[in-house]
PDB file of N, CA and C in Angstrom:
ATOM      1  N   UNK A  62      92.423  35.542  41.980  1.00  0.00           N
ATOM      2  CA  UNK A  62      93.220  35.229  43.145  1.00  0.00           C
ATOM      3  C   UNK A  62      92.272  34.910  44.296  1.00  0.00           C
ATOM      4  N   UNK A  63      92.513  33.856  45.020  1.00  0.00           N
ATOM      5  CA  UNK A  63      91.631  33.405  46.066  1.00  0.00           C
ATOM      6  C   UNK A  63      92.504  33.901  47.366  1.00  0.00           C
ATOM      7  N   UNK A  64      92.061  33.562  48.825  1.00  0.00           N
ATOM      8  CA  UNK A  64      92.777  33.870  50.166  1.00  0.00           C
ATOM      9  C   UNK A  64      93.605  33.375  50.292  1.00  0.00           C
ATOM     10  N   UNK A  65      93.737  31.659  49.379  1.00  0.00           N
ATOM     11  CA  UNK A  65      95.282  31.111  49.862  1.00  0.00           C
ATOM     12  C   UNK A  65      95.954  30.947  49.240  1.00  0.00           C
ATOM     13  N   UNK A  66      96.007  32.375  48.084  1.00  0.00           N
ATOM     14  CA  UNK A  66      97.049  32.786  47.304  1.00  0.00           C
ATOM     15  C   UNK A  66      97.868  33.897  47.493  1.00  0.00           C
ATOM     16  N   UNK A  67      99.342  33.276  47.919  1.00  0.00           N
ATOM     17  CA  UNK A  67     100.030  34.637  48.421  1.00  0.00           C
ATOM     18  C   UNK A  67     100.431  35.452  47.438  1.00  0.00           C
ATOM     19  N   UNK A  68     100.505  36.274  47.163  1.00  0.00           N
ATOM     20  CA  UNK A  68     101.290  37.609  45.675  1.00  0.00           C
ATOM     21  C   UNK A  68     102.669  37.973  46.164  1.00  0.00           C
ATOM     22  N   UNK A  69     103.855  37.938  45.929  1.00  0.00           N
ATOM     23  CA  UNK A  69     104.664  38.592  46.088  1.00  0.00           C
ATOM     24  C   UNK A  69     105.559  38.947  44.993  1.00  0.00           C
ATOM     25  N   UNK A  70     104.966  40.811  44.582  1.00  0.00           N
ATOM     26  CA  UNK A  70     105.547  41.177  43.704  1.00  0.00           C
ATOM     27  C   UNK A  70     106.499  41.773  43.644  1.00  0.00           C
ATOM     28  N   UNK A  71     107.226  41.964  45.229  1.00  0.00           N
ATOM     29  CA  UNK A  71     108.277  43.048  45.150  1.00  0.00           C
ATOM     30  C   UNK A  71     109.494  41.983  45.317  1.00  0.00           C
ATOM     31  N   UNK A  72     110.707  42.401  44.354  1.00  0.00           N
ATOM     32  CA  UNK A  72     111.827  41.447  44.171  1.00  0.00           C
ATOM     33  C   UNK A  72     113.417  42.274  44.552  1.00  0.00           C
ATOM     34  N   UNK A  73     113.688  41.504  45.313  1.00  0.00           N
ATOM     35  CA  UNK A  73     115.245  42.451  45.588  1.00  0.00           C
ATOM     36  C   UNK A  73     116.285  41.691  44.956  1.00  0.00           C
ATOM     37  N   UNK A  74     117.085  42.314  44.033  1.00  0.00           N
ATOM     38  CA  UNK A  74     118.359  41.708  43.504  1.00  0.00           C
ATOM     39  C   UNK A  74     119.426  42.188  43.895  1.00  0.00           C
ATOM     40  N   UNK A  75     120.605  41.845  43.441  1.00  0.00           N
ATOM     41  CA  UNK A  75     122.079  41.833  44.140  1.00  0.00           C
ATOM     42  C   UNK A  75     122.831  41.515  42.413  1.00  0.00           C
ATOM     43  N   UNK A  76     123.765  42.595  42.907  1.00  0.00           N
ATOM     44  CA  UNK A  76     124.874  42.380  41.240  1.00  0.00           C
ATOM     45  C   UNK A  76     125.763  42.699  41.901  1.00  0.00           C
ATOM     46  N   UNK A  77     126.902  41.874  42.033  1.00  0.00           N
ATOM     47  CA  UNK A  77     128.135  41.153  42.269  1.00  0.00           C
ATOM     48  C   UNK A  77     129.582  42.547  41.746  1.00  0.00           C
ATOM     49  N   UNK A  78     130.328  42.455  42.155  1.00  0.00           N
ATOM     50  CA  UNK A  78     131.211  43.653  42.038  1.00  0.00           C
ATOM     51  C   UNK A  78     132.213  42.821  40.208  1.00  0.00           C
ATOM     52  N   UNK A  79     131.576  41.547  40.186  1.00  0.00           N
ATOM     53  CA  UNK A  79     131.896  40.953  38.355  1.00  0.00           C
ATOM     54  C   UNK A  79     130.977  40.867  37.700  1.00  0.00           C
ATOM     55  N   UNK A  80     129.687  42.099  38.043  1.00  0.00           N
ATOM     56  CA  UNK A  80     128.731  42.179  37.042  1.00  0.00           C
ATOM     57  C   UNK A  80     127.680  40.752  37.126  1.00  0.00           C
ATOM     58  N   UNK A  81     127.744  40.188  37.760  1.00  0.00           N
ATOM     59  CA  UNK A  81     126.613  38.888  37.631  1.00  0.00           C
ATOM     60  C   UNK A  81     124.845  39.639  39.064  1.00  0.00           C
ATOM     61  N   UNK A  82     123.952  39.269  38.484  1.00  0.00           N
ATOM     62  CA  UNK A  82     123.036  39.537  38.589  1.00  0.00           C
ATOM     63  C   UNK A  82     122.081  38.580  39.562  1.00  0.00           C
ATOM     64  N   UNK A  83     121.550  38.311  40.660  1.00  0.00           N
ATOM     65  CA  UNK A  83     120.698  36.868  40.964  1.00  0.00           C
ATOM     66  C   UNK A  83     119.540  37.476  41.188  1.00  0.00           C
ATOM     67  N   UNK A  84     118.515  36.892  41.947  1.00  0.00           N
ATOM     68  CA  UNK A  84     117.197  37.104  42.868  1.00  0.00           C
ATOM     69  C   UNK A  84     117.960  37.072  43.912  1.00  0.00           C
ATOM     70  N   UNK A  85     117.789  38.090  45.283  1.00  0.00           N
ATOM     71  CA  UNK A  85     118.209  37.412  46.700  1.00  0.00           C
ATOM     72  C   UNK A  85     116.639  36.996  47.080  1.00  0.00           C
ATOM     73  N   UNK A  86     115.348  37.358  46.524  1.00  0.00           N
ATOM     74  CA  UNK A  86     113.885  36.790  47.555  1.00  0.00           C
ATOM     75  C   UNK A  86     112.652  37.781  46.798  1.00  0.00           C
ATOM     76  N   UNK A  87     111.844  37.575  47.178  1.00  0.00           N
ATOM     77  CA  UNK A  87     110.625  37.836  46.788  1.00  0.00           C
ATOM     78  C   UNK A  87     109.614  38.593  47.845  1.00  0.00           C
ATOM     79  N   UNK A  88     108.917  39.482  47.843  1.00  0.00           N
ATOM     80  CA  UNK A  88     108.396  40.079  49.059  1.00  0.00           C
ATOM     81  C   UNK A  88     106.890  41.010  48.740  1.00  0.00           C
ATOM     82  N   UNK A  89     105.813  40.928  49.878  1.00  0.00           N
ATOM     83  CA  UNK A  89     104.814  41.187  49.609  1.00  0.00           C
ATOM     84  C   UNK A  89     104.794  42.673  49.557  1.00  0.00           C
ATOM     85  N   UNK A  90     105.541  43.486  49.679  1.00  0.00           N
ATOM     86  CA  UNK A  90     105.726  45.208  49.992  1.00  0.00           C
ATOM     87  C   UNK A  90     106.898  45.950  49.528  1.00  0.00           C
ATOM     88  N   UNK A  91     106.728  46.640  49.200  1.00  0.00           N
ATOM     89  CA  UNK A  91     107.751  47.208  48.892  1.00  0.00           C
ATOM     90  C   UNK A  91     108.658  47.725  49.805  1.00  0.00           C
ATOM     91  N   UNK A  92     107.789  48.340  50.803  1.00  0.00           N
ATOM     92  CA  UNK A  92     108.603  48.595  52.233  1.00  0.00           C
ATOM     93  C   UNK A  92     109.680  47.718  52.756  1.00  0.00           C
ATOM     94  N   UNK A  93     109.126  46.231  52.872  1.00  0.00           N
ATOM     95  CA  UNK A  93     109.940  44.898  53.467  1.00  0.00           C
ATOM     96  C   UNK A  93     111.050  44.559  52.075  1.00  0.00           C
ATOM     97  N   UNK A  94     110.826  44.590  50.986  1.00  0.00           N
ATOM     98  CA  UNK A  94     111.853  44.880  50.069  1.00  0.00           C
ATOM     99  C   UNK A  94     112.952  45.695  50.209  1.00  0.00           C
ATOM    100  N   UNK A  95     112.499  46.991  50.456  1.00  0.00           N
ATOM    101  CA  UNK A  95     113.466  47.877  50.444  1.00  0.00           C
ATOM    102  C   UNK A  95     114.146  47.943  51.520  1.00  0.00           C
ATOM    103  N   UNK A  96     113.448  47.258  52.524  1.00  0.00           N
ATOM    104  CA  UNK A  96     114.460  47.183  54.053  1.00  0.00           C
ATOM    105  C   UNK A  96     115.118  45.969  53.947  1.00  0.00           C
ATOM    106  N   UNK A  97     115.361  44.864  53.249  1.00  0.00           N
ATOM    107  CA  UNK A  97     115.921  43.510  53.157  1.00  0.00           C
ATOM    108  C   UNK A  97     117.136  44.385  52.038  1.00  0.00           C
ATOM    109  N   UNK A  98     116.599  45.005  51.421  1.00  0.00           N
ATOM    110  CA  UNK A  98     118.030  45.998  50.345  1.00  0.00           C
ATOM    111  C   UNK A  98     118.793  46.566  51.342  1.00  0.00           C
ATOM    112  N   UNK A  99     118.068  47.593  51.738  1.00  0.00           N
ATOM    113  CA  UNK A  99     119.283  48.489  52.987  1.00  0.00           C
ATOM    114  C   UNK A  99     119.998  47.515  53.960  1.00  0.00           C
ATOM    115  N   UNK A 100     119.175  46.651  54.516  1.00  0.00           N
ATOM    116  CA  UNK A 100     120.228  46.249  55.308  1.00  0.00           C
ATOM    117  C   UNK A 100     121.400  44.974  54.808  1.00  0.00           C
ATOM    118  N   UNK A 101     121.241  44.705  53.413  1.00  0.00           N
ATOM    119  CA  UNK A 101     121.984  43.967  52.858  1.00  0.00           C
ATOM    120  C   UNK A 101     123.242  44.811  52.453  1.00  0.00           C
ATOM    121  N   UNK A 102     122.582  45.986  51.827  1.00  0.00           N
ATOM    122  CA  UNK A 102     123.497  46.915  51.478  1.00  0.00           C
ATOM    123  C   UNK A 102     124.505  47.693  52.505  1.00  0.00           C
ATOM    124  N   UNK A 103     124.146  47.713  53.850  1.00  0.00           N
ATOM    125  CA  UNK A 103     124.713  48.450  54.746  1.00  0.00           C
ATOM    126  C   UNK A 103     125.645  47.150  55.385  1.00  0.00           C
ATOM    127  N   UNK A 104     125.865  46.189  55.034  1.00  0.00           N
ATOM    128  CA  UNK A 104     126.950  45.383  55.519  1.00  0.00           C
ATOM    129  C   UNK A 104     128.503  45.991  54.773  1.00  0.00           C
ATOM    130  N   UNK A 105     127.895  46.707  53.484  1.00  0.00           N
ATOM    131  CA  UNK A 105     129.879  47.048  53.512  1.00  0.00           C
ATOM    132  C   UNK A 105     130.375  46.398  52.329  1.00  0.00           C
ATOM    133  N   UNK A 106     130.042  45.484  51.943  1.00  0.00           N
ATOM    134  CA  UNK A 106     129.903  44.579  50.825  1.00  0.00           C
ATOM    135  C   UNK A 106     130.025  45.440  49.203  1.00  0.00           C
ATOM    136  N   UNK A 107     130.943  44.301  48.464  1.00  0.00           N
ATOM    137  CA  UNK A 107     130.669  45.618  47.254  1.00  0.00           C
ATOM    138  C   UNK A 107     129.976  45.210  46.205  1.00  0.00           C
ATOM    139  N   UNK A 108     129.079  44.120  46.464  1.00  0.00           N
ATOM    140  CA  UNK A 108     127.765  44.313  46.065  1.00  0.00           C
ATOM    141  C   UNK A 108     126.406  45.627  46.009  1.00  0.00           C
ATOM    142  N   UNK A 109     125.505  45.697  44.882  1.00  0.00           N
ATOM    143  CA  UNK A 109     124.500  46.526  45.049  1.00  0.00           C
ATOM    144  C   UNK A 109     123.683  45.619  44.627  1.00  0.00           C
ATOM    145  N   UNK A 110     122.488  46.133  45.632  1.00  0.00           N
ATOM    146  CA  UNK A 110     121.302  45.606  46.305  1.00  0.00           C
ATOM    147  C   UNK A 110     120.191  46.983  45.163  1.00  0.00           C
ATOM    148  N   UNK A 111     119.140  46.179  44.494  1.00  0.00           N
ATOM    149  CA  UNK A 111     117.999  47.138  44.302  1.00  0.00           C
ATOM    150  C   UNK A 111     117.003  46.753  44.430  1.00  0.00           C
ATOM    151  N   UNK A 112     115.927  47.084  44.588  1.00  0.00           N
ATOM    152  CA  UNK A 112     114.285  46.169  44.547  1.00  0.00           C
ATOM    153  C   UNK A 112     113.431  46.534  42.697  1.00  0.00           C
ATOM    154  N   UNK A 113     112.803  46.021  42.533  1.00  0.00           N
ATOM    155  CA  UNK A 113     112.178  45.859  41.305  1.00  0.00           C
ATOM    156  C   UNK A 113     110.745  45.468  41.734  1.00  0.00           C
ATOM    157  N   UNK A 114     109.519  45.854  40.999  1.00  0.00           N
ATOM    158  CA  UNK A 114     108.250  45.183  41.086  1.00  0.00           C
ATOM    159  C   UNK A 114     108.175  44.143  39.620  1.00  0.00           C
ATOM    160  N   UNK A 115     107.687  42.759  40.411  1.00  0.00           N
ATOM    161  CA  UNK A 115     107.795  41.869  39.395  1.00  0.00           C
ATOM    162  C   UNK A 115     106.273  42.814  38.378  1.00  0.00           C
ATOM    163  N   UNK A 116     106.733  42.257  37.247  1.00  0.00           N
ATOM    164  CA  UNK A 116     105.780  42.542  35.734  1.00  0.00           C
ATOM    165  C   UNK A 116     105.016  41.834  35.300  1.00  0.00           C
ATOM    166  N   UNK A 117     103.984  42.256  34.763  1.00  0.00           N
ATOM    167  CA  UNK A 117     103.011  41.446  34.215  1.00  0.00           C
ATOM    168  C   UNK A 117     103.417  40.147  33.171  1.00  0.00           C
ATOM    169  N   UNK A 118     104.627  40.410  32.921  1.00  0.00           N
ATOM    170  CA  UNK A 118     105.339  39.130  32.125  1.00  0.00           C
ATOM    171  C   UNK A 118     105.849  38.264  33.075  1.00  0.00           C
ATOM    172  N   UNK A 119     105.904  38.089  34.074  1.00  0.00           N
ATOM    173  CA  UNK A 119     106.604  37.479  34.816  1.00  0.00           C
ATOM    174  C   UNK A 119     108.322  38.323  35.239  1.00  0.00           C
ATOM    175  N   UNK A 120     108.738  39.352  34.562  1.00  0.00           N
ATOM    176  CA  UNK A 120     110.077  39.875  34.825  1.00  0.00           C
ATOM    177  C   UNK A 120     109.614  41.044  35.590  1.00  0.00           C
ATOM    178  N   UNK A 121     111.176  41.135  36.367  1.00  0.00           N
ATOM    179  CA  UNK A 121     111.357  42.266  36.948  1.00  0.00           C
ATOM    180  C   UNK A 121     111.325  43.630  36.057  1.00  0.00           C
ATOM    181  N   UNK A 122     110.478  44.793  36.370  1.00  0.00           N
ATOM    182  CA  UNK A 122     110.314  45.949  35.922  1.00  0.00           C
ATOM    183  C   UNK A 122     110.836  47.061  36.361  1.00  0.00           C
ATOM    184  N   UNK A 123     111.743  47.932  36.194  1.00  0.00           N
ATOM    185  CA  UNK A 123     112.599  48.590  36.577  1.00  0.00           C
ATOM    186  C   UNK A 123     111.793  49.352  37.552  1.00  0.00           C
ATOM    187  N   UNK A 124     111.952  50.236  38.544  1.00  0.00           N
ATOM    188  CA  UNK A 124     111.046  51.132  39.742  1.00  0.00           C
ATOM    189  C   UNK A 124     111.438  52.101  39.488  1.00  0.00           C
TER     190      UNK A 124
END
């Protein structure tokens, strides 16, 4: 990895109250992950919001 390569391994998803699954974004911290979750989640919505660290395969890895 060189300097003008950004990493962003922390991934926040969203599953739909009919079971469907997306990416909402990609993020360098887990911190800024988990605060893009809470405050997605604190709208009320009956969606759930979780973060994941992307995997050495390229997939999300459970936390």
């Amino acid at each position: 990895m060189n300097d003008s390569t950004v990493t962003l391994p922390w991934l926040v998803f969203r599953q739909d109250d009919n079971g469907n699954r997306y990416r909402v974004g990609r993020y360098a911290t887990r911190a800024e992950a988990q605060q893009i979750a809470d405050t997605l989640d604190g709208r009320g919505h009956q969606q759930l919001y979780w973060v994941e660290r992307l995997g050495a395969a390229g997939t999300g890895a459970a936390d």
